[in-house]
Short mmCIF file of C-alpha atoms and ligand atoms in Angstrom, two decimals:
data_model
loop_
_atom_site.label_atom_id
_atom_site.label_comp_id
_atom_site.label_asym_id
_atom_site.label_seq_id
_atom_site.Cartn_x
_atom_site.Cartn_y
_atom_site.Cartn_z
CA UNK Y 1 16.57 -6.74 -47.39
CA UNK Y 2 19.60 -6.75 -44.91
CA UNK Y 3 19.99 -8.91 -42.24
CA UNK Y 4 22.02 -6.77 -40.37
CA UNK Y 5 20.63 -6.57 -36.88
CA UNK Y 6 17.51 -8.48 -37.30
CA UNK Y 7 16.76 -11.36 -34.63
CA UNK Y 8 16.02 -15.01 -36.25
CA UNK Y 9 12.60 -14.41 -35.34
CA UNK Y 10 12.45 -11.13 -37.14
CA UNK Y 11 13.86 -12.08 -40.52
CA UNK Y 12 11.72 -15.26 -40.50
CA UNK Y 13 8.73 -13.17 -39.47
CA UNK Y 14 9.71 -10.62 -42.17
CA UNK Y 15 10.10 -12.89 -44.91
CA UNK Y 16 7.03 -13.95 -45.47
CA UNK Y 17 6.00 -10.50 -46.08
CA UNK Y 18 8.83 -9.32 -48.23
CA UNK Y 19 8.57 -10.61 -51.99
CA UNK Y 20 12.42 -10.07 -52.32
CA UNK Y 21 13.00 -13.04 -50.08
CA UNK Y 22 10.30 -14.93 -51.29
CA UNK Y 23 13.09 -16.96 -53.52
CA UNK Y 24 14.62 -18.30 -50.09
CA UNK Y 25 12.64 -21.31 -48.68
CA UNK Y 26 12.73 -20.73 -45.47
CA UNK Y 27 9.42 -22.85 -45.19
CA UNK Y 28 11.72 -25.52 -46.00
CA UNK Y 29 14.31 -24.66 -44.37
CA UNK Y 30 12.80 -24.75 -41.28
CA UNK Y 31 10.86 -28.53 -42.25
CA UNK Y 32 14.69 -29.34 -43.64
CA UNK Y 33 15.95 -31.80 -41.22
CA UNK Y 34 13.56 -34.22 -38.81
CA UNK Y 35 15.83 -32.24 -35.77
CA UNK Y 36 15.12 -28.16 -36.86
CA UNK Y 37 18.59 -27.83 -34.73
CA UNK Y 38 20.43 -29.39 -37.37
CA UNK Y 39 19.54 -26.32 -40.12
CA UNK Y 40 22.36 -24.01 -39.84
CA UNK Y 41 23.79 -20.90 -41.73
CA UNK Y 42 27.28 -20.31 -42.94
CA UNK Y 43 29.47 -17.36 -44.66
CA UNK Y 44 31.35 -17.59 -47.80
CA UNK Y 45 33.92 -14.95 -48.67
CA UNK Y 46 36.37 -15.57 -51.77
CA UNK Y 47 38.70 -13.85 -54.32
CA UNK Y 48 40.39 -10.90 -52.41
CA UNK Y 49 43.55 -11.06 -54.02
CA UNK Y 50 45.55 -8.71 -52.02
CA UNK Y 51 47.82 -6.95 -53.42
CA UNK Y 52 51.05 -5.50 -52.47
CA UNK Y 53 52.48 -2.33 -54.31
CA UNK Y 54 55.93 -1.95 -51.73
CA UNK Y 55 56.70 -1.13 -48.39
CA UNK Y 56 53.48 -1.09 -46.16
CA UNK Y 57 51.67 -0.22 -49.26
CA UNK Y 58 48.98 -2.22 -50.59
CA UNK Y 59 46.41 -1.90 -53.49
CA UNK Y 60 43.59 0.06 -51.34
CA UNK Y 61 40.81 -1.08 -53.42
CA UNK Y 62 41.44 -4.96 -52.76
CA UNK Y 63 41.78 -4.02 -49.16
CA UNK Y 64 38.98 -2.17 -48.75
CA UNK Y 65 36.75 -5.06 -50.05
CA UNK Y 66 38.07 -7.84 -47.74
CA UNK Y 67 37.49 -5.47 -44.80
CA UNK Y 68 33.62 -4.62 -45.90
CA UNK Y 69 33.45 -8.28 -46.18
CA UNK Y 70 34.67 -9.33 -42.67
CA UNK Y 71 33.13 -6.27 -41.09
CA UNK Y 72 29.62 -6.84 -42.25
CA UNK Y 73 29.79 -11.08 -41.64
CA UNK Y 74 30.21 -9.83 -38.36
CA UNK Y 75 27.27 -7.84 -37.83
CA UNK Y 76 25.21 -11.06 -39.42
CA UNK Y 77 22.01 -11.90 -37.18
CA UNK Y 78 21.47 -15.24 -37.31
CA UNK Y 79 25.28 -15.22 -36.30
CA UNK Y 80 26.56 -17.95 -39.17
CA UNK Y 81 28.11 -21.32 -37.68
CA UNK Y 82 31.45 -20.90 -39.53
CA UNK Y 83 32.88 -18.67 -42.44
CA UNK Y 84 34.65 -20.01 -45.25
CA UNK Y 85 36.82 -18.35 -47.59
CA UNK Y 86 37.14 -19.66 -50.65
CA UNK Y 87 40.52 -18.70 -52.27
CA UNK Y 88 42.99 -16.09 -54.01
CA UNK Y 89 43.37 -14.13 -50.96
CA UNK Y 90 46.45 -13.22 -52.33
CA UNK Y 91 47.18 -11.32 -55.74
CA UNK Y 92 50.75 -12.71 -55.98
CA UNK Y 93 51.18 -15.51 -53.31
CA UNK Y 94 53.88 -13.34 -51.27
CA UNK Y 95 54.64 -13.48 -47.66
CA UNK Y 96 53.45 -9.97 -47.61
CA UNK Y 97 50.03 -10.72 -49.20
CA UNK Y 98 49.14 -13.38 -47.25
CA UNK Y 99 50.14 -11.98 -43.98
CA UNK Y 100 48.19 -8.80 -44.67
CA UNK Y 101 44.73 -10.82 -46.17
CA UNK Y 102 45.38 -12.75 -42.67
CA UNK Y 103 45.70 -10.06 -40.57
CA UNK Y 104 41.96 -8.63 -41.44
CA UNK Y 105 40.52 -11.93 -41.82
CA UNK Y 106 41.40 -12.35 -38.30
CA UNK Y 107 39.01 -9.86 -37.39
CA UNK Y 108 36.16 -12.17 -37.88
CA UNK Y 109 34.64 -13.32 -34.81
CA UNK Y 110 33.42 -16.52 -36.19
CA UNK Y 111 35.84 -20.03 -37.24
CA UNK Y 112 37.59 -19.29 -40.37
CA UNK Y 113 38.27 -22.52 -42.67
CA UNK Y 114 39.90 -22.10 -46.05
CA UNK Y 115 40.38 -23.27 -49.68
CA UNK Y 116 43.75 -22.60 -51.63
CA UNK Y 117 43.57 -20.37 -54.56
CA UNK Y 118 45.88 -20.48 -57.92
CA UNK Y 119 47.07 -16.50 -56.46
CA UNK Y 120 47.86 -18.36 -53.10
CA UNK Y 121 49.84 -21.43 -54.64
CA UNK Y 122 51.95 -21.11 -57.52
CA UNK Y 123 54.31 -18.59 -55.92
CA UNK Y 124 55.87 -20.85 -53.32
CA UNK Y 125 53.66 -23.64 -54.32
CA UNK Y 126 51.71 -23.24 -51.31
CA UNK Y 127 53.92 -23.28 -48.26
CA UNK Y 128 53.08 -20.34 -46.77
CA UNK Y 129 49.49 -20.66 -47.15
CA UNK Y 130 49.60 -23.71 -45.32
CA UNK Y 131 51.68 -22.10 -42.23
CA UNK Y 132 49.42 -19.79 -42.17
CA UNK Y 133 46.06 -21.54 -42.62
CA UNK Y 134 46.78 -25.54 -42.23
CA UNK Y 135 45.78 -28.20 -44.68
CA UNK Y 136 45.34 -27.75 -48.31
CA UNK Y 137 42.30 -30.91 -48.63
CA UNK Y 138 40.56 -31.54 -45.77
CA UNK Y 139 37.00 -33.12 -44.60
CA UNK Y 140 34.66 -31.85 -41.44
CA UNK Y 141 31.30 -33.21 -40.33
CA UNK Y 142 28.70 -29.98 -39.46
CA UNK Y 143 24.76 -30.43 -37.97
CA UNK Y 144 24.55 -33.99 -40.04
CA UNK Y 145 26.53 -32.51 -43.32
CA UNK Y 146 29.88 -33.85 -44.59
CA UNK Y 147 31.99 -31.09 -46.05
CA UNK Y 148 34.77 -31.59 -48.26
CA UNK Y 149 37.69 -29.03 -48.91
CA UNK Y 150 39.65 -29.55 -52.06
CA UNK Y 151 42.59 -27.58 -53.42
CA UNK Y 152 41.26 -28.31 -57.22
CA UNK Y 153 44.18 -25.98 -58.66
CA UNK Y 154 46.69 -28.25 -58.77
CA UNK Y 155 48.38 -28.65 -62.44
CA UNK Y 156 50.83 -30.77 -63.89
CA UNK Y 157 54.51 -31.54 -62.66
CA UNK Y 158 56.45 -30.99 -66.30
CA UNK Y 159 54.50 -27.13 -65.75
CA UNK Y 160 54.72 -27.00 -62.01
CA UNK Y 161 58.42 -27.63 -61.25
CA UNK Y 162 60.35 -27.27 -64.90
CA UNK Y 163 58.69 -24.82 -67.24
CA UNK Y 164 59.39 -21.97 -65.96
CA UNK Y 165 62.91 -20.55 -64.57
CA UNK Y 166 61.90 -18.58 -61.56
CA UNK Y 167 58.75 -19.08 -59.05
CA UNK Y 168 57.71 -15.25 -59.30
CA UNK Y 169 57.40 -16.07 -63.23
CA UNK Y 170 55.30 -19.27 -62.75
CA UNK Y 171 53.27 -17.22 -60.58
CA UNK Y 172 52.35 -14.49 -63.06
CA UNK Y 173 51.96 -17.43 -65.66
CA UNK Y 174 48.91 -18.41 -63.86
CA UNK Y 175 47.70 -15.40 -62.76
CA UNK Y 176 46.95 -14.36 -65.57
CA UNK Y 177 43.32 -14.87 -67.15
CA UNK Y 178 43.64 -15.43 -70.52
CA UNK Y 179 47.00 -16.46 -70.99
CA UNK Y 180 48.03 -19.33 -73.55
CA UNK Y 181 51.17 -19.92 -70.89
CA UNK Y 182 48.99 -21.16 -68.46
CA UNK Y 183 47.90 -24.89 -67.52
CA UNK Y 184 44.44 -26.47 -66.77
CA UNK Y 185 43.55 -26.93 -63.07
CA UNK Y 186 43.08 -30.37 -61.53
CA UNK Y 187 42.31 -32.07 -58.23
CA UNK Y 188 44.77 -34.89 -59.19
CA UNK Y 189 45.29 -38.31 -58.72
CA UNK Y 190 47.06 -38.02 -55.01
CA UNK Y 191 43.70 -36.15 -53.93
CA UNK Y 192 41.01 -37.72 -55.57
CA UNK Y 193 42.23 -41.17 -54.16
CA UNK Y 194 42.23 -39.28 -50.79
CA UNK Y 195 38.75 -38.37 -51.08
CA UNK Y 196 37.28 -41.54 -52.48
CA UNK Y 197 38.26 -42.96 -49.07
CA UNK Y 198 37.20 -39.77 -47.32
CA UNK Y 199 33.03 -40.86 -48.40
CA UNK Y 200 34.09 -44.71 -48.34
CA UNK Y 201 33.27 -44.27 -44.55
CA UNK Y 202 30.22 -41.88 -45.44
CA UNK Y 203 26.56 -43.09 -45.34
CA UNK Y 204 25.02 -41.74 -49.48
CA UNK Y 205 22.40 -40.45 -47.83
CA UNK Y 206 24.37 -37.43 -45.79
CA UNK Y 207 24.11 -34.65 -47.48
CA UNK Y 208 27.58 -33.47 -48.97
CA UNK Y 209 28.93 -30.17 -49.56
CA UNK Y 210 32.37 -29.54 -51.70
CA UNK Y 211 34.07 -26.46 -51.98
CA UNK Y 212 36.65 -25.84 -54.50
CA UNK Y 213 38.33 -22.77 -56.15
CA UNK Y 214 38.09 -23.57 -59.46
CA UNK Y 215 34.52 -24.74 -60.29
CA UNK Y 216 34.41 -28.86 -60.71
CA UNK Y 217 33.18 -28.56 -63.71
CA UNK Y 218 34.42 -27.88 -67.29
CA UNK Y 219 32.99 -23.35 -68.14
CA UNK Y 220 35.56 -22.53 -69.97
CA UNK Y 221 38.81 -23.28 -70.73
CA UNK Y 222 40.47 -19.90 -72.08
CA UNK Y 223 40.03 -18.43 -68.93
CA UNK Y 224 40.32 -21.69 -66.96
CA UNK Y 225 37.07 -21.53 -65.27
CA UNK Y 226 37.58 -25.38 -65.61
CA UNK Y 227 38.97 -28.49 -63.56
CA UNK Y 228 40.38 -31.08 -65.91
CA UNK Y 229 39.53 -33.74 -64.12
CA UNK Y 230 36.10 -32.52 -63.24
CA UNK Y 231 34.26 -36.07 -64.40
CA UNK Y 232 36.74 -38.30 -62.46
CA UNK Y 233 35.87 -35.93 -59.52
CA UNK Y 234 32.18 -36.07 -60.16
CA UNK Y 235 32.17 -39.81 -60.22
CA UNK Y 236 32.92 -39.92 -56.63
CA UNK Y 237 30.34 -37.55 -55.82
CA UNK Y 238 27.79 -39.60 -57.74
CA UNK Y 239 26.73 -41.72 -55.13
CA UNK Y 240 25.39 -39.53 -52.98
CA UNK Y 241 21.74 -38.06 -52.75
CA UNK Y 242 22.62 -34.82 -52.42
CA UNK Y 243 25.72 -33.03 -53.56
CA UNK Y 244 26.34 -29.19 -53.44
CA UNK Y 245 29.65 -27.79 -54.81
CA UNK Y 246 30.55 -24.17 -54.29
CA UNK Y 247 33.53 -22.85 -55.80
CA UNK Y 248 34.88 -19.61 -56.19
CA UNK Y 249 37.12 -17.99 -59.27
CA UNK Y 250 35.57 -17.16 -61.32
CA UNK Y 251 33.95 -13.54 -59.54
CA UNK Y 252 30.68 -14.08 -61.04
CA UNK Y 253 27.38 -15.76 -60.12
CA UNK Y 254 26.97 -19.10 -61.63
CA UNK Y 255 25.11 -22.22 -61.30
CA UNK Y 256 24.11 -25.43 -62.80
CA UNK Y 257 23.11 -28.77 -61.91
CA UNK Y 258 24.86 -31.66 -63.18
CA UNK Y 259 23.11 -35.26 -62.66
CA UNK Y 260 22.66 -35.26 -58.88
CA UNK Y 261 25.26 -32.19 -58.23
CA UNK Y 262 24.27 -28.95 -57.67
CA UNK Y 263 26.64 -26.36 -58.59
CA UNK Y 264 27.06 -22.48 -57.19
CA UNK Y 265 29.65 -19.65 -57.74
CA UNK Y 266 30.74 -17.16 -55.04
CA UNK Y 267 31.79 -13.51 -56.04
CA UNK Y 268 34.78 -11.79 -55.21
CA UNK Y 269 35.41 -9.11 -52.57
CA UNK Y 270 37.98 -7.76 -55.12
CA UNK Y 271 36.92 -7.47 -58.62
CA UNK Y 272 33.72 -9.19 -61.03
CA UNK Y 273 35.45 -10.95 -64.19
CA UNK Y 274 33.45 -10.21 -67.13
CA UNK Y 275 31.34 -12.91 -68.57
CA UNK Y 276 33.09 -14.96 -71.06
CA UNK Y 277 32.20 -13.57 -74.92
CA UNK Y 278 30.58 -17.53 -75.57
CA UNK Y 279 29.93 -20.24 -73.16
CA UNK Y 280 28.66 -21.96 -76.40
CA UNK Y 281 32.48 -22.77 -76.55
CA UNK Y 282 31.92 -25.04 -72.96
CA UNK Y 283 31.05 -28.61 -73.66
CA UNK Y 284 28.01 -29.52 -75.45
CA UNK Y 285 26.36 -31.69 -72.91
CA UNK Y 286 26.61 -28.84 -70.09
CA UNK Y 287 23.24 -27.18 -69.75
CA UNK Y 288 23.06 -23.76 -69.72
CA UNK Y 289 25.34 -22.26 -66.91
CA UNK Y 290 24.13 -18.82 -65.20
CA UNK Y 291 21.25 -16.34 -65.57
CA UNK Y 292 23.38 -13.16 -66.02
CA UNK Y 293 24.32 -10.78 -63.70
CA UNK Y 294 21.82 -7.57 -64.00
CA UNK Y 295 24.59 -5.68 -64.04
CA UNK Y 296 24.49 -2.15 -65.37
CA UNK Y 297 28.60 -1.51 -65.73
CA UNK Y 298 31.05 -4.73 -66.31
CA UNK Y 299 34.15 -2.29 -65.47
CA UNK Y 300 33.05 -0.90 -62.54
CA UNK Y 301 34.86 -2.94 -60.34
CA UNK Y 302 31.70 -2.70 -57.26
CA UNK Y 303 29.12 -3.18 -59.59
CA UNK Y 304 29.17 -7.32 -58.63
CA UNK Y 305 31.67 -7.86 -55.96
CA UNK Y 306 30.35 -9.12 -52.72
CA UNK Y 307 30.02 -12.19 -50.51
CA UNK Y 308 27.39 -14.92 -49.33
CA UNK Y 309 25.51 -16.07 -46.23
CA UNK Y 310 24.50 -19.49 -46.88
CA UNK Y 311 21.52 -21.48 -45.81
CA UNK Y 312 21.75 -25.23 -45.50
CA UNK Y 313 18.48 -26.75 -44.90
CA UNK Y 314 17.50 -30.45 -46.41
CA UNK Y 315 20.65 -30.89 -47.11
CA UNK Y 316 20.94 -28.32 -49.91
CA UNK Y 317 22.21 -24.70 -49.95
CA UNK Y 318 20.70 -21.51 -50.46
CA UNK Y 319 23.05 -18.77 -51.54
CA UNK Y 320 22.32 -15.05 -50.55
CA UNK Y 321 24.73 -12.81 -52.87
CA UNK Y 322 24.85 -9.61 -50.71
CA UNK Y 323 26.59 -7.64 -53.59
CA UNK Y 324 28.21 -3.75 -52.89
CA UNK Y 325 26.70 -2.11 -55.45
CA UNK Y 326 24.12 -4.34 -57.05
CA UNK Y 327 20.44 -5.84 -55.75
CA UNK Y 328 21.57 -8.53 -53.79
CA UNK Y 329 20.48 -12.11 -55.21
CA UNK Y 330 19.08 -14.89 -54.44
CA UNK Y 331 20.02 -18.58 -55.90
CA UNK Y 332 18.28 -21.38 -53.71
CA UNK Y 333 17.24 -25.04 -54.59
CA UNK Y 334 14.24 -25.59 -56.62
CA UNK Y 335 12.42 -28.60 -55.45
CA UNK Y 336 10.04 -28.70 -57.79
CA UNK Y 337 12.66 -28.05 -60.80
CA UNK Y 338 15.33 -29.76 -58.86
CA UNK Y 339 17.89 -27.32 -59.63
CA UNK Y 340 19.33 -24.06 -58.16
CA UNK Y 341 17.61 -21.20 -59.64
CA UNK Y 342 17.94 -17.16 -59.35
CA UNK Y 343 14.04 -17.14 -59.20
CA UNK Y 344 13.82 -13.16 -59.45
CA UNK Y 345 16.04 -12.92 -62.37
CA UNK Y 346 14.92 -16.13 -64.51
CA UNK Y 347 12.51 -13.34 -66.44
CA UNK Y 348 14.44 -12.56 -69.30
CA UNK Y 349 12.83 -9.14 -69.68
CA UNK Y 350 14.48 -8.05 -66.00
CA UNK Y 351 17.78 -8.83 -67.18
CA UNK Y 352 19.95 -5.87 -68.07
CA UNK Y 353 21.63 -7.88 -71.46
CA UNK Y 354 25.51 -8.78 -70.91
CA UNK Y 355 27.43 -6.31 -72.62
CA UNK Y 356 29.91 -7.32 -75.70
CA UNK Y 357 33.56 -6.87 -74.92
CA UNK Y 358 35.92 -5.30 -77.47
FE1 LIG A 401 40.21 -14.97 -58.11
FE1 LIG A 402 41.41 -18.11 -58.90
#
């Protein structure tokens, strides 16, 4: 089902009709907060990585998914309170990139806010970014939600500033995805004293939603779909009642819950990443991470890119993955579970099996 086009009235009327949607609780959604007013809808776009080839040239296909992207957030009925990107807008953290992944993400009609990326950063360690799109970590209140921006891709100074004799080779050092040269991600100290005094002032019963680029949480290291200092972080979102992180690199659809955190993954506009051959390498005490993508071709590169519209009702989100060339999906918050689930896809049999790389 689209939403293109459809009134508020129309998509709610619709939805209790269409089984598709059946995995969204708009029911609750609409009970969510004592004050309906306060439910509200956002967009989530992430991972364009724009890249440029020379000249005015750029590669087309990155381009063309960043533009679908902004074009079709615009056309969203309910119109979404705010749009978020989520990271690696660029493919190489040039002037050139980032000016260009700007320029059509300042087509959308709606407020833009915006998480830094490892693609964004480690070229000129973020000072063009932040020209261009303002702090790195930053909090907002929304409708009676506290959000919290992080840049979680941080690594360590001995890697940062002396490893590596030129900034355009640092850059390619980390942007690569299985590359021993690289370093974990982390929020770091600096930050994560920043935010503990960021929810010092906020009541644990205001519902909290983090976004990251690097999921807060330790996947996988190989391919660092991993923040090192994911527990430290975690322990300051403990507190609260109810926690939602959303996080983006990792171009795949994730999710897990973690004690009283609720985890989600955003796609990419620009490419899927396969899954990893094992998460049985992640952590033992990690439950088991994502349903996978029913996905009939892991290298065609439209088969799971996309974006999200995002419902926030109760204090917990509901992501819609509107995917190019896939049936879009569903992964909303189970109360009765009391976990985010992918309802339509948790039948085993419906699942096209990941494929086996190499
Ligand atoms: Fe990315
Ligand atoms: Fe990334």
């Amino acid at each position: 089902m689209t939403r293109y086009d459809l009134s508020r009235r129309d998509f709610i009327k619709g939805a209790g009709t269409v089984a598709a949607v059946s995995a969204l609780p708009l029911s609750l959604v609409e009970l969510a907060f004592a004050d309906p007013a306060q439910n509200f809808t956002f967009a989530y776009i992430s991972d364009s990585h724009i890249q440029h080839v020379k000249g005015a040239k750029f590669v087309r296909n990155w381009d063309r998914g960043l533009i679908r992207a902004v074009a079709e957030t615009n056309l969203l009925r309910p119109k979404p309170d705010f749009v978020m990107f989520g990271g690696d807008l660029a493919q190489l953290g040039t002037k050139e990139e980032l000016d260009h992944g700007a320029e059509m993400l300042s087509k959308l009609t709606y407020d833009l806010k915006c998480v830094m990326g490892e693609h964004d950063y480690y070229y000129d360690l973020g000072e063009y970014w932040s020209k261009l799109f303002g702090d790195q970590h930053y909090s907002f209140d929304h409708k009676g939600v506290h959000f919290v921006v992080l840049n979680s891709i941080l690594t360590d100074h001995e890697w940062t500033y002396n490893r590596w004799p030129t900034a355009e080779q640092r850059m390619l050092e980390m942007a690569g995805l299985d590359n021993p040269n690289g370093s974990p991600f982390m929020v770091g100290e600096k930050q994560r004293a920043w935010l503990a005094k960021d929810l010092e002032a906020v009541d644990k019963s205001t519902p909290l939603v983090v976004f990251s680029h690097s999921p807060i949480q330790k996947i996988y290291k190989g391919w660092n779909f991993w923040t090192d200092d994911a527990e430290e972080v975690q322990a300051l979102l403990k507190p609260f009642d109810k926690v939602n992180v959303i996080y983006g690199h990792v171009h795949q659809i994730q999710y897990n819950q973690i004690g009283n955190i609720a985890f989600n993954s955003v796609m990419a506009t620009a490419w899927p990443w396969p899954y990893p051959q094992s998460y049985a390498q992640a952590d033992q005490h990690l439950p088991k991470l994502t349903v996978p993508m029913n996905r009939a071709n892991p290298f065609f590169e439209r088969d799971a890119t996309g974006w999200q519209f995002i419902d926030v009702g109760t204090g917990r989100v509901a992501l819609e993955f509107n995917l190019y060339n896939n049936t879009n999906r569903t992964v909303a918050w189970n109360s009765a579970t009391g976990q985010p689930e992918d309802s339509a896809f948790q039948d085993a049999a419906r699942q096209i099996a990941p494929q086996t790389h190499y």
